mmCIF file of C-alpha atoms in Angstrom:
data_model
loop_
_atom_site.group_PDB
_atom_site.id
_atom_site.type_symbol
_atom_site.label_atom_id
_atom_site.label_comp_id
_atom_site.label_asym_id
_atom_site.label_seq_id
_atom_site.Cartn_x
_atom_site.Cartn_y
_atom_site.Cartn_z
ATOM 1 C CA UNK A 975 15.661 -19.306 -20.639
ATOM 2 C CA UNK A 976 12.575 -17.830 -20.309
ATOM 3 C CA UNK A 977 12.228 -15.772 -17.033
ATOM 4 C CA UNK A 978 8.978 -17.322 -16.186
ATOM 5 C CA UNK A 979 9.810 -20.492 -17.409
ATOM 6 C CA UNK A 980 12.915 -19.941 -15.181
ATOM 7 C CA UNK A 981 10.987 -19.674 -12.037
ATOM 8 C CA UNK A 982 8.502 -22.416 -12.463
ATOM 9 C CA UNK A 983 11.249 -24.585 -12.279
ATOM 10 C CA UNK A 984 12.861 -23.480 -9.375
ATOM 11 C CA UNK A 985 9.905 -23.770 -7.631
ATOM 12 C CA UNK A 986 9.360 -26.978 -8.682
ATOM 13 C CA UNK A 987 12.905 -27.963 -7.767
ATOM 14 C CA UNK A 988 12.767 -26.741 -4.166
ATOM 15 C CA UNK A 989 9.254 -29.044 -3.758
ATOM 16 C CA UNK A 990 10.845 -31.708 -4.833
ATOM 17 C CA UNK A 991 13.881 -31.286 -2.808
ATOM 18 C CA UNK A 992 11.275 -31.641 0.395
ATOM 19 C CA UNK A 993 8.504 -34.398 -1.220
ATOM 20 C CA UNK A 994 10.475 -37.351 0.858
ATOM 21 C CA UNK A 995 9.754 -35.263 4.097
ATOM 22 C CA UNK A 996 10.223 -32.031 5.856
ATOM 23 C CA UNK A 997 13.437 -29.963 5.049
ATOM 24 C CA UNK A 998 15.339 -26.991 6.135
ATOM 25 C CA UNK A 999 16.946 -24.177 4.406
ATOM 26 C CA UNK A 1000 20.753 -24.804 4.282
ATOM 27 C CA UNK A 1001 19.588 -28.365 3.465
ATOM 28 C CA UNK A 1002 17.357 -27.756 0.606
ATOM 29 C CA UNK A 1003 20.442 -25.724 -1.230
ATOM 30 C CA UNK A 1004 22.644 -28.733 -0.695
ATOM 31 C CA UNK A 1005 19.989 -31.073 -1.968
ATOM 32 C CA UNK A 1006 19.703 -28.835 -4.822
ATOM 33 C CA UNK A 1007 23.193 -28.796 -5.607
ATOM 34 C CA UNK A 1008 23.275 -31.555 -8.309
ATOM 35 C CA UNK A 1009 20.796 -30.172 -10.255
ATOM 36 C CA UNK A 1010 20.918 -26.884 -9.784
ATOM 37 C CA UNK A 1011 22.904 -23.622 -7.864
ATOM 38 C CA UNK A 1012 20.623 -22.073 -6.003
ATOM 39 C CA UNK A 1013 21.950 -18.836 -3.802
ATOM 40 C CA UNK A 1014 20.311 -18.176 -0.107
ATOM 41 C CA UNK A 1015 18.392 -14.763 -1.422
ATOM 42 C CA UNK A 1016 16.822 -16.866 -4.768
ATOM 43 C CA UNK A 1017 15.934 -20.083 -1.765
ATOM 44 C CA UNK A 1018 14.014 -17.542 0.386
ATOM 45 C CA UNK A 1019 12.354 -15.841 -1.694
ATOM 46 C CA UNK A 1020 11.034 -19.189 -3.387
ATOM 47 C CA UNK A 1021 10.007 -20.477 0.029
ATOM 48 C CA UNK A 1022 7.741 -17.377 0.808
ATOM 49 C CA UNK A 1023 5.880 -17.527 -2.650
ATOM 50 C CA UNK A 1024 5.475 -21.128 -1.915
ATOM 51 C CA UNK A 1025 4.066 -20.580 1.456
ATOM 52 C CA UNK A 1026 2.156 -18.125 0.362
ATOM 53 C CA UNK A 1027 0.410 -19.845 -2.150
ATOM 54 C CA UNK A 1028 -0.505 -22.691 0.214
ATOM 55 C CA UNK A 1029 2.311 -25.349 -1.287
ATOM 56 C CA UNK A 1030 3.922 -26.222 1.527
ATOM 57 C CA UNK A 1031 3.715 -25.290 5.573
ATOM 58 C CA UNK A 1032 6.410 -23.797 7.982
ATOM 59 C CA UNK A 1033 7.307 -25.023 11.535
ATOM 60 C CA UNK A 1034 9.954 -23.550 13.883
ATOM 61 C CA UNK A 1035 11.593 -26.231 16.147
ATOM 62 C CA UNK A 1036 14.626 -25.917 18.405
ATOM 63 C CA UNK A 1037 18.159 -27.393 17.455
ATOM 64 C CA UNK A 1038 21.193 -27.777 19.049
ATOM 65 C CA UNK A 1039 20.261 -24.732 21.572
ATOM 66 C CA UNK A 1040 19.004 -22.390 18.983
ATOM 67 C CA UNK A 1041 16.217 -22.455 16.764
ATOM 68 C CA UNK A 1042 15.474 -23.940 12.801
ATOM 69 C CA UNK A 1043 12.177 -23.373 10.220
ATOM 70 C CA UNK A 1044 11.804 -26.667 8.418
ATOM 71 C CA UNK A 1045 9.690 -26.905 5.081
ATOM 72 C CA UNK A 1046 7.146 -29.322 4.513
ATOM 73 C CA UNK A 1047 5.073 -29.958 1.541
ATOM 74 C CA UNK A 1048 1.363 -30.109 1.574
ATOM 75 C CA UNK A 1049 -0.763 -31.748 -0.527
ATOM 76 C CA UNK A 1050 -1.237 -29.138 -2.788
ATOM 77 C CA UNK A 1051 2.927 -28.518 -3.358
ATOM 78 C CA UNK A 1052 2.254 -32.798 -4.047
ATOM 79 C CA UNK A 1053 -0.662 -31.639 -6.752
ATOM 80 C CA UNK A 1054 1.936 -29.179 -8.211
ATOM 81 C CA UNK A 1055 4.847 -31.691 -8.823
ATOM 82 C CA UNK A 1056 2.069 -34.498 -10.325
ATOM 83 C CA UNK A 1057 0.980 -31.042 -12.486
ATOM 84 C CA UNK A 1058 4.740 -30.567 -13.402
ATOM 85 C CA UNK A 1059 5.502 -34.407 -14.746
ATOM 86 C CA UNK A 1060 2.704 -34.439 -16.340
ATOM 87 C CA UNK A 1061 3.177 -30.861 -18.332
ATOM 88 C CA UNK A 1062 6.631 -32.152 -19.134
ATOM 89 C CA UNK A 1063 5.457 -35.726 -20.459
ATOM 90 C CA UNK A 1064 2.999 -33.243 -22.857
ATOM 91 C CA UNK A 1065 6.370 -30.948 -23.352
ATOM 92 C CA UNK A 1066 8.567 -33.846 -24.514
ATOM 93 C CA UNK A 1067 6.196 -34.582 -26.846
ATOM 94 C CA UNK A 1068 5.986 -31.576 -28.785
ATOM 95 C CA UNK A 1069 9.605 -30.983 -28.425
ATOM 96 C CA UNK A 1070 9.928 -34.480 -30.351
ATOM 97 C CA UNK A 1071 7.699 -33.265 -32.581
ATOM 98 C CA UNK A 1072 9.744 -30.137 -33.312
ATOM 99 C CA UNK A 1073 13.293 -31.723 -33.729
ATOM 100 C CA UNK A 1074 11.759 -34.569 -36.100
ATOM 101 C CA UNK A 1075 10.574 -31.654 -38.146
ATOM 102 C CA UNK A 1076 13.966 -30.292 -37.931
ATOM 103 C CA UNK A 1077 15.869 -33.575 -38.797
ATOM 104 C CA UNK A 1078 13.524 -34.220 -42.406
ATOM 105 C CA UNK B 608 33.132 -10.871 8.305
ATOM 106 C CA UNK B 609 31.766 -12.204 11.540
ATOM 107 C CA UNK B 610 28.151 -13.306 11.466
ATOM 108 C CA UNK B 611 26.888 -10.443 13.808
ATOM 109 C CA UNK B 612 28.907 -8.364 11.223
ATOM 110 C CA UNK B 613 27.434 -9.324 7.917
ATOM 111 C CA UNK B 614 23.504 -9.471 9.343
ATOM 112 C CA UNK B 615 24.013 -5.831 10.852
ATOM 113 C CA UNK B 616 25.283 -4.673 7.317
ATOM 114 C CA UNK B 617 22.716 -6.034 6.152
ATOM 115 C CA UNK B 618 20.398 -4.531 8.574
ATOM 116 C CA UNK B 619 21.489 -1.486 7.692
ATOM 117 C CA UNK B 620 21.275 -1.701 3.906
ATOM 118 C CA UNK B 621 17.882 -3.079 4.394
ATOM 119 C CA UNK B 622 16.773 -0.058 6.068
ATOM 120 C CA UNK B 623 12.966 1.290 4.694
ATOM 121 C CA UNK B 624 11.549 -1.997 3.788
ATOM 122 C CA UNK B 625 8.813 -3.266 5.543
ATOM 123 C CA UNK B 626 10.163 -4.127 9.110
ATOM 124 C CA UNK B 627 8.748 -7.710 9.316
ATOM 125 C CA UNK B 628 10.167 -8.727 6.210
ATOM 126 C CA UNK B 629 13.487 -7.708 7.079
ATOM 127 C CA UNK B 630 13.850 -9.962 10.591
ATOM 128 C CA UNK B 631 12.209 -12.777 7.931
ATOM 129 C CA UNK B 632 15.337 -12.683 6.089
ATOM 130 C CA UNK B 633 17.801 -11.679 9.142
ATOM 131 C CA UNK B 634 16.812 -14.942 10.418
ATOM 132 C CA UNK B 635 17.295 -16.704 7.411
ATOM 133 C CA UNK B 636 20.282 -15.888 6.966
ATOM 134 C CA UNK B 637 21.373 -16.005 10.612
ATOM 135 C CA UNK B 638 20.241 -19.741 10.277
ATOM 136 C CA UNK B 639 21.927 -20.832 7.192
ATOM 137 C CA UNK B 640 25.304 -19.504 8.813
ATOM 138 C CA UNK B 641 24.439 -21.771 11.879
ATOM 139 C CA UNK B 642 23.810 -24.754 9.489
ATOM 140 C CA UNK B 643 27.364 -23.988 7.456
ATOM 141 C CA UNK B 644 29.243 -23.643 10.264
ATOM 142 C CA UNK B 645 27.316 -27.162 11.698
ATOM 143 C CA UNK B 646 28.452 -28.422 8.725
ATOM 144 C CA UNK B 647 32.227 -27.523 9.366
ATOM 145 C CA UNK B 648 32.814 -24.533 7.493
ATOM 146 C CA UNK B 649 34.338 -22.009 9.775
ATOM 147 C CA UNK B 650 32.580 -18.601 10.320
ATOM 148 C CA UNK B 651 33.665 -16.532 8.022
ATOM 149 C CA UNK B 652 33.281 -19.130 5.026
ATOM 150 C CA UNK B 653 29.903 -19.399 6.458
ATOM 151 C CA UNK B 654 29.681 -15.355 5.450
ATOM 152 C CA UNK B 655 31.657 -15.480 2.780
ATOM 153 C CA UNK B 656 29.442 -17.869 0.749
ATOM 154 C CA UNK B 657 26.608 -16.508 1.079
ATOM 155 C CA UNK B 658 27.611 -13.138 -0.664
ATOM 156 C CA UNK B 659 28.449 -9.280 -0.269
ATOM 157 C CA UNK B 660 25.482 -7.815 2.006
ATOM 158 C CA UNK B 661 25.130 -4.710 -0.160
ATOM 159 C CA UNK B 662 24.948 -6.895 -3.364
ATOM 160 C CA UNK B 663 22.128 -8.933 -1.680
ATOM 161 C CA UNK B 664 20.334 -5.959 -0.220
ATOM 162 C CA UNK B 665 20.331 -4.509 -3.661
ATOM 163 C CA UNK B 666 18.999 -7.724 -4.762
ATOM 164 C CA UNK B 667 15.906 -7.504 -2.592
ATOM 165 C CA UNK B 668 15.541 -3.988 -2.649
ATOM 166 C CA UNK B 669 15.115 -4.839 -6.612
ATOM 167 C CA UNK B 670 12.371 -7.127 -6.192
ATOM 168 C CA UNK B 671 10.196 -5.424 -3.507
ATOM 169 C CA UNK B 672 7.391 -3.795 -5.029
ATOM 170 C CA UNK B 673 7.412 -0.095 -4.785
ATOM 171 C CA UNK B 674 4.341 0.467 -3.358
ATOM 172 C CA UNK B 675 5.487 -1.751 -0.359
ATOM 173 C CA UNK B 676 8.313 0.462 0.164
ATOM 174 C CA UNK B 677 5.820 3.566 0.247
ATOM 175 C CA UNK B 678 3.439 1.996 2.640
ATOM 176 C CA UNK B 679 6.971 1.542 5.151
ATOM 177 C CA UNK B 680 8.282 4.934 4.093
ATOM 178 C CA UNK B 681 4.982 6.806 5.050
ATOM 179 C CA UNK B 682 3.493 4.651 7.495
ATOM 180 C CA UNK B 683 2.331 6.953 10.729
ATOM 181 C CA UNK B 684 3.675 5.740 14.415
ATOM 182 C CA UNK B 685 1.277 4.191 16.229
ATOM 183 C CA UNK B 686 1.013 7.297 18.739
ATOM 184 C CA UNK B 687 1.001 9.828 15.944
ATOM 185 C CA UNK B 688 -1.941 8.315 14.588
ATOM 186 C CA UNK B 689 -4.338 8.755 17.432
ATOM 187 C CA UNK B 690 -3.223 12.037 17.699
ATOM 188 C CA UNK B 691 -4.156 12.926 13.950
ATOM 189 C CA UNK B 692 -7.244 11.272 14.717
ATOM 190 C CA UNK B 693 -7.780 13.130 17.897
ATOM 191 C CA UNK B 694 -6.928 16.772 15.915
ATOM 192 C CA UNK B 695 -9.145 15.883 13.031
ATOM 193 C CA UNK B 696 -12.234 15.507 15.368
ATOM 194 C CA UNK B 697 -11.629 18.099 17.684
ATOM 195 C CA UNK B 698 -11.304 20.552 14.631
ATOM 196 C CA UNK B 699 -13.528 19.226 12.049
ATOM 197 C CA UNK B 700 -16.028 22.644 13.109
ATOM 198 C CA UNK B 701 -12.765 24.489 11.799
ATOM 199 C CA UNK B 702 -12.068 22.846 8.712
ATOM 200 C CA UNK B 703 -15.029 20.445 7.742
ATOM 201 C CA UNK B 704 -17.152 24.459 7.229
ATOM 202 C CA UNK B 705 -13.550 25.499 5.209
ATOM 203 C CA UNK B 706 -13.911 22.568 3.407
ATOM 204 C CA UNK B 707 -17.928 23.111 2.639
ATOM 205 C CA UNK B 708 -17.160 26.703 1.995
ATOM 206 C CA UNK B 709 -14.113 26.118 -0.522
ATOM 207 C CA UNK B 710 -16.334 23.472 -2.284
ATOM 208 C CA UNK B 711 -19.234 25.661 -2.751
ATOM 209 C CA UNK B 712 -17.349 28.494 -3.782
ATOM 210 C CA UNK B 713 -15.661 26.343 -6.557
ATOM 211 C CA UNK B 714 -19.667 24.967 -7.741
ATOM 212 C CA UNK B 715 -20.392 28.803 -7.377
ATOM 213 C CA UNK B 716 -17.945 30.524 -9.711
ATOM 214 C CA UNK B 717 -18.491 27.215 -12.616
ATOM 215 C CA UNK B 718 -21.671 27.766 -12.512
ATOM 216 C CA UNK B 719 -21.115 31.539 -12.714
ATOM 217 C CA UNK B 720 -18.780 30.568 -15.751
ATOM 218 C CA UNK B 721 -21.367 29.075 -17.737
ATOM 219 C CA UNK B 722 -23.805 31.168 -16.779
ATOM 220 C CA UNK B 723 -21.199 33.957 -18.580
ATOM 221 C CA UNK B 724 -20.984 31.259 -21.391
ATOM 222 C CA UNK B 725 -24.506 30.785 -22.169
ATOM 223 C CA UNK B 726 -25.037 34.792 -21.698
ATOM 224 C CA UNK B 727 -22.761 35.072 -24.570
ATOM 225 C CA UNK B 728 -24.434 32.937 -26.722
ATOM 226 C CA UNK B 729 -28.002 34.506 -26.047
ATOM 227 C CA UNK B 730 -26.465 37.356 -27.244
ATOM 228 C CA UNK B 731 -25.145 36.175 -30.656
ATOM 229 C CA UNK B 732 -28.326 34.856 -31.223
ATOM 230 C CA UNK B 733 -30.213 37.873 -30.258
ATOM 231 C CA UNK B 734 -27.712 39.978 -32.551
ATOM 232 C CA UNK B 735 -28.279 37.133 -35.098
ATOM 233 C CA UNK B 736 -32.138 37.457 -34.980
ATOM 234 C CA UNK B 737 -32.297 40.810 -35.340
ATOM 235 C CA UNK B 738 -29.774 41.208 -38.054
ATOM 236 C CA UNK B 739 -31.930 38.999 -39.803
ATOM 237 C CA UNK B 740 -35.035 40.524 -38.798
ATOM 238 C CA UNK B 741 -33.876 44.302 -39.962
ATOM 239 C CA UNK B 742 -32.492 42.725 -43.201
ATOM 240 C CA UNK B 743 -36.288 41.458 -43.750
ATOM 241 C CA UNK B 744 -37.102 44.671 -43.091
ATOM 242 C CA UNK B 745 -35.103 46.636 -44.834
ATOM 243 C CA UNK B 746 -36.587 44.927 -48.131
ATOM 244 C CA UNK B 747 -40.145 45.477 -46.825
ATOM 245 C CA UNK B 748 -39.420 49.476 -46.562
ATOM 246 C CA UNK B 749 -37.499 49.145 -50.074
ATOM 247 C CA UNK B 750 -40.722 47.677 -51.542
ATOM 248 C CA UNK B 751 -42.751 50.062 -49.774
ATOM 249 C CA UNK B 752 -40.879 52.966 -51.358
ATOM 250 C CA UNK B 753 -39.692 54.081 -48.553
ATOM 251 C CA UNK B 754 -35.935 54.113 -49.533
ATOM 252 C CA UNK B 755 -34.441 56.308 -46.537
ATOM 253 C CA UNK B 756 -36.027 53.559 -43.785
ATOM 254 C CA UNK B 757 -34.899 50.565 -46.154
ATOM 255 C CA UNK B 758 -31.035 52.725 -45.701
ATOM 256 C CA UNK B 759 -31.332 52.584 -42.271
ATOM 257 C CA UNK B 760 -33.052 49.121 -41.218
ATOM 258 C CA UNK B 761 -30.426 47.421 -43.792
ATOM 259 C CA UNK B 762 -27.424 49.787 -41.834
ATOM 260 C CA UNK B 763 -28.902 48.172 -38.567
ATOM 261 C CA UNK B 764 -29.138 44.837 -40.262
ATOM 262 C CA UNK B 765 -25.298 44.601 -41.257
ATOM 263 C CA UNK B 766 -24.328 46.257 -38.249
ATOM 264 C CA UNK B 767 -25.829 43.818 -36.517
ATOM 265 C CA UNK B 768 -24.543 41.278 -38.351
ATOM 266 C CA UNK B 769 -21.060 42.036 -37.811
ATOM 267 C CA UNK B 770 -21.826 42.371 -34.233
ATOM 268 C CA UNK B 771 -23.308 38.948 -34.142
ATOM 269 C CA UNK B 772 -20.242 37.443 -35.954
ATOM 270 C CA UNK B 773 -18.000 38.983 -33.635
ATOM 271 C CA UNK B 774 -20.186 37.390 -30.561
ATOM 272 C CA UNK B 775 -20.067 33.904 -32.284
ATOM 273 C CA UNK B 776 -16.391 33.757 -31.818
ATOM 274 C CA UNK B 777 -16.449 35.015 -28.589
ATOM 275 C CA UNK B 778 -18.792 32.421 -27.183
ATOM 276 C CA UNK B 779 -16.843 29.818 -28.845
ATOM 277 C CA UNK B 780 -14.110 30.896 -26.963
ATOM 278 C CA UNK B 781 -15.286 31.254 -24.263
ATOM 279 C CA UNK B 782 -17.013 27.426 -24.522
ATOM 280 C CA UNK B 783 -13.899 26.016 -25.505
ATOM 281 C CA UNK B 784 -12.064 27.455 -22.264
ATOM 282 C CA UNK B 785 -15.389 25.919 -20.350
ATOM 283 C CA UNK B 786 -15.478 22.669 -21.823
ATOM 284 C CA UNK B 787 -11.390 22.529 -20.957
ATOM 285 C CA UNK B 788 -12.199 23.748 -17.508
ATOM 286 C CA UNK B 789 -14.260 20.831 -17.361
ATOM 287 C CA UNK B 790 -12.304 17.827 -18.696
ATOM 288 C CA UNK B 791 -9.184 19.035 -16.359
ATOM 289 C CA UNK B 792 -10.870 19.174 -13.303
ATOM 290 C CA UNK B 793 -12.977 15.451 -14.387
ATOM 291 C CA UNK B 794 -9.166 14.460 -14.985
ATOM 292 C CA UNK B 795 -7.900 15.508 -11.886
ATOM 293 C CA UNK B 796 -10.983 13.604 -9.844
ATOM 294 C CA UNK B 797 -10.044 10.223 -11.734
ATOM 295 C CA UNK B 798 -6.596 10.311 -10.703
ATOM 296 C CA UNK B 799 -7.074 11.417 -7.123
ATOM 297 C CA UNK B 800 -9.720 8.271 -7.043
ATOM 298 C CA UNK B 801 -7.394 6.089 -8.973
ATOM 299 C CA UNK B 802 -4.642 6.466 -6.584
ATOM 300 C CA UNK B 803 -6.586 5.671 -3.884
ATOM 301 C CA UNK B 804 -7.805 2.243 -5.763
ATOM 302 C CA UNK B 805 -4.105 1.124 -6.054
ATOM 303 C CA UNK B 806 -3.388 1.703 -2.517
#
């Protein structure tokens, strides 16, 4: 798959994985699971670039004596997942497109 | 591998990248083991599943952009800093005139190089000119019967002539090792400025 392709998707996955409400790390891979394998280095990495670009905040809150970052989106992370349906609705279209060519 | 173990392996391994980023991940990691072992997994399958420590360091060493690395690698102490500061002031009389006088020695002998340059040339055309100017007047004495000056003024003229060839590809010479001066040391001022840009 396409490396950039690759990468949209995770990112897209680990929004998802924290639309319903705020999230932690460990949390987010086990969400994930179903879908996807995502390892701890890949997950972090994903979750800077994301707070970086403003898609979703960071809060530090104590739990069970020690302390825990939990993820929440914002509304632009929101504006990227609406983004990424509708891309895909666009995607599906062509790929139909495509296959009927290859099925004449 | 114990917690404690794996994150001061990976400490370790991490070593050179920039600091902050490195307790980012520490804690990460520290707090994914927490939530595994929450979640009933014992300590070391806690470890275990999150990978070898070198393999992941090598991982992130991977993706850090160099030039973050170099920033970390040559990044001053805070006290050594003043102190360069302090030493630069105290003896910019020393080498600020060093400086001044290295720089306008360097404008001095280029300019002294073309100045050699263009001397050169003035004096293929003057050899030129007057090559041409005997020839002429080597026919005028030729015409004027005057055979013996015609000799001698068309002697000076070919003389000169040869001379003046000679002199034309000396000053190219010399031009071309001017004009090469010239483009290296342009060169050398657009990297040194470039550099700077990317950092």
């Amino acid at each position: 798959m396409d490396i950039q392709l690759k990468r949209g998707l995770l990112d897209v996955c680990v929004l998802s994985a924290i639309k319903d409400g705020e999230s932690y790390g460990y949390k987010i891979i086990k969400d994930l699971q179903p879908c996807i394998e995502m390892s701890e280095s890949t997950l972090y990495t994903i979750l800077k670039r994301l707070e970086l670009s403003g898609m979703l905040t960071v809060r530090t809150a104590e739990h069970c004596g020690r302390l825990r970052k939990y993820y929440r989106l914002t509304r632009a992370g929101l504006g990227r997942l609406a983004d990424f349906k509708q891309e895909w609705r666009e995607m599906i279209r062509i790929y139909n497109f495509v296959t009927q060519e290859d099925t004449k | 591998m114990t917690k404690e173990h794996f994150l001061k392996r990976l400490r370790h391994c991490l070593a050179g990248l920039p600091s902050k980023d490195v307790e980012d991940r520490l804690t990460f990691y520290s707090e994914i083991i927490d939530d595994k072992m929450e979640d009933g997994l014992s300590e070391e399958q806690a470890v275990r599943g999150i990978g070898s420590a070198d393999f992941i360091a090598a991982q992130i060493i991977r993706d850090t952009p160099l030039k973050d690395i170099a920033k970390e690698r040559f990044k001053p102490k805070e006290g050594t800093r003043v102190w360069i500061i302090l030493f630069l002031v105290l003896g910019s009389p020393i080498w600020l005139s060093l400086l001044i006088a290295g720089f306008a020695l360097f404008v001095s002998l280029y300019i002294l190089l073309w100045t050699l340059i263009v001397s050169v040339w003035t004096v293929f055309g003057s050899l030129a000119v007057f090559a041409a100017g005997t020839a002429f007047g080597g026919v005028f004495f030729f015409m004027s019967s005057s055979p013996i000056s015609a000799l001698a003024a068309l002697g000076m003229s070919a003389f000169s002539a040869g001379l003046s060839i000679l002199f034309f590809y000396l000053s190219l010479a010399f031009s071309k090792v001017g004009f090469g001066f010239t483009r290296w040391v342009t060169y050398k001022l657009k990297n040194s400025i470039r550099k700077k840009e990317v950092a």
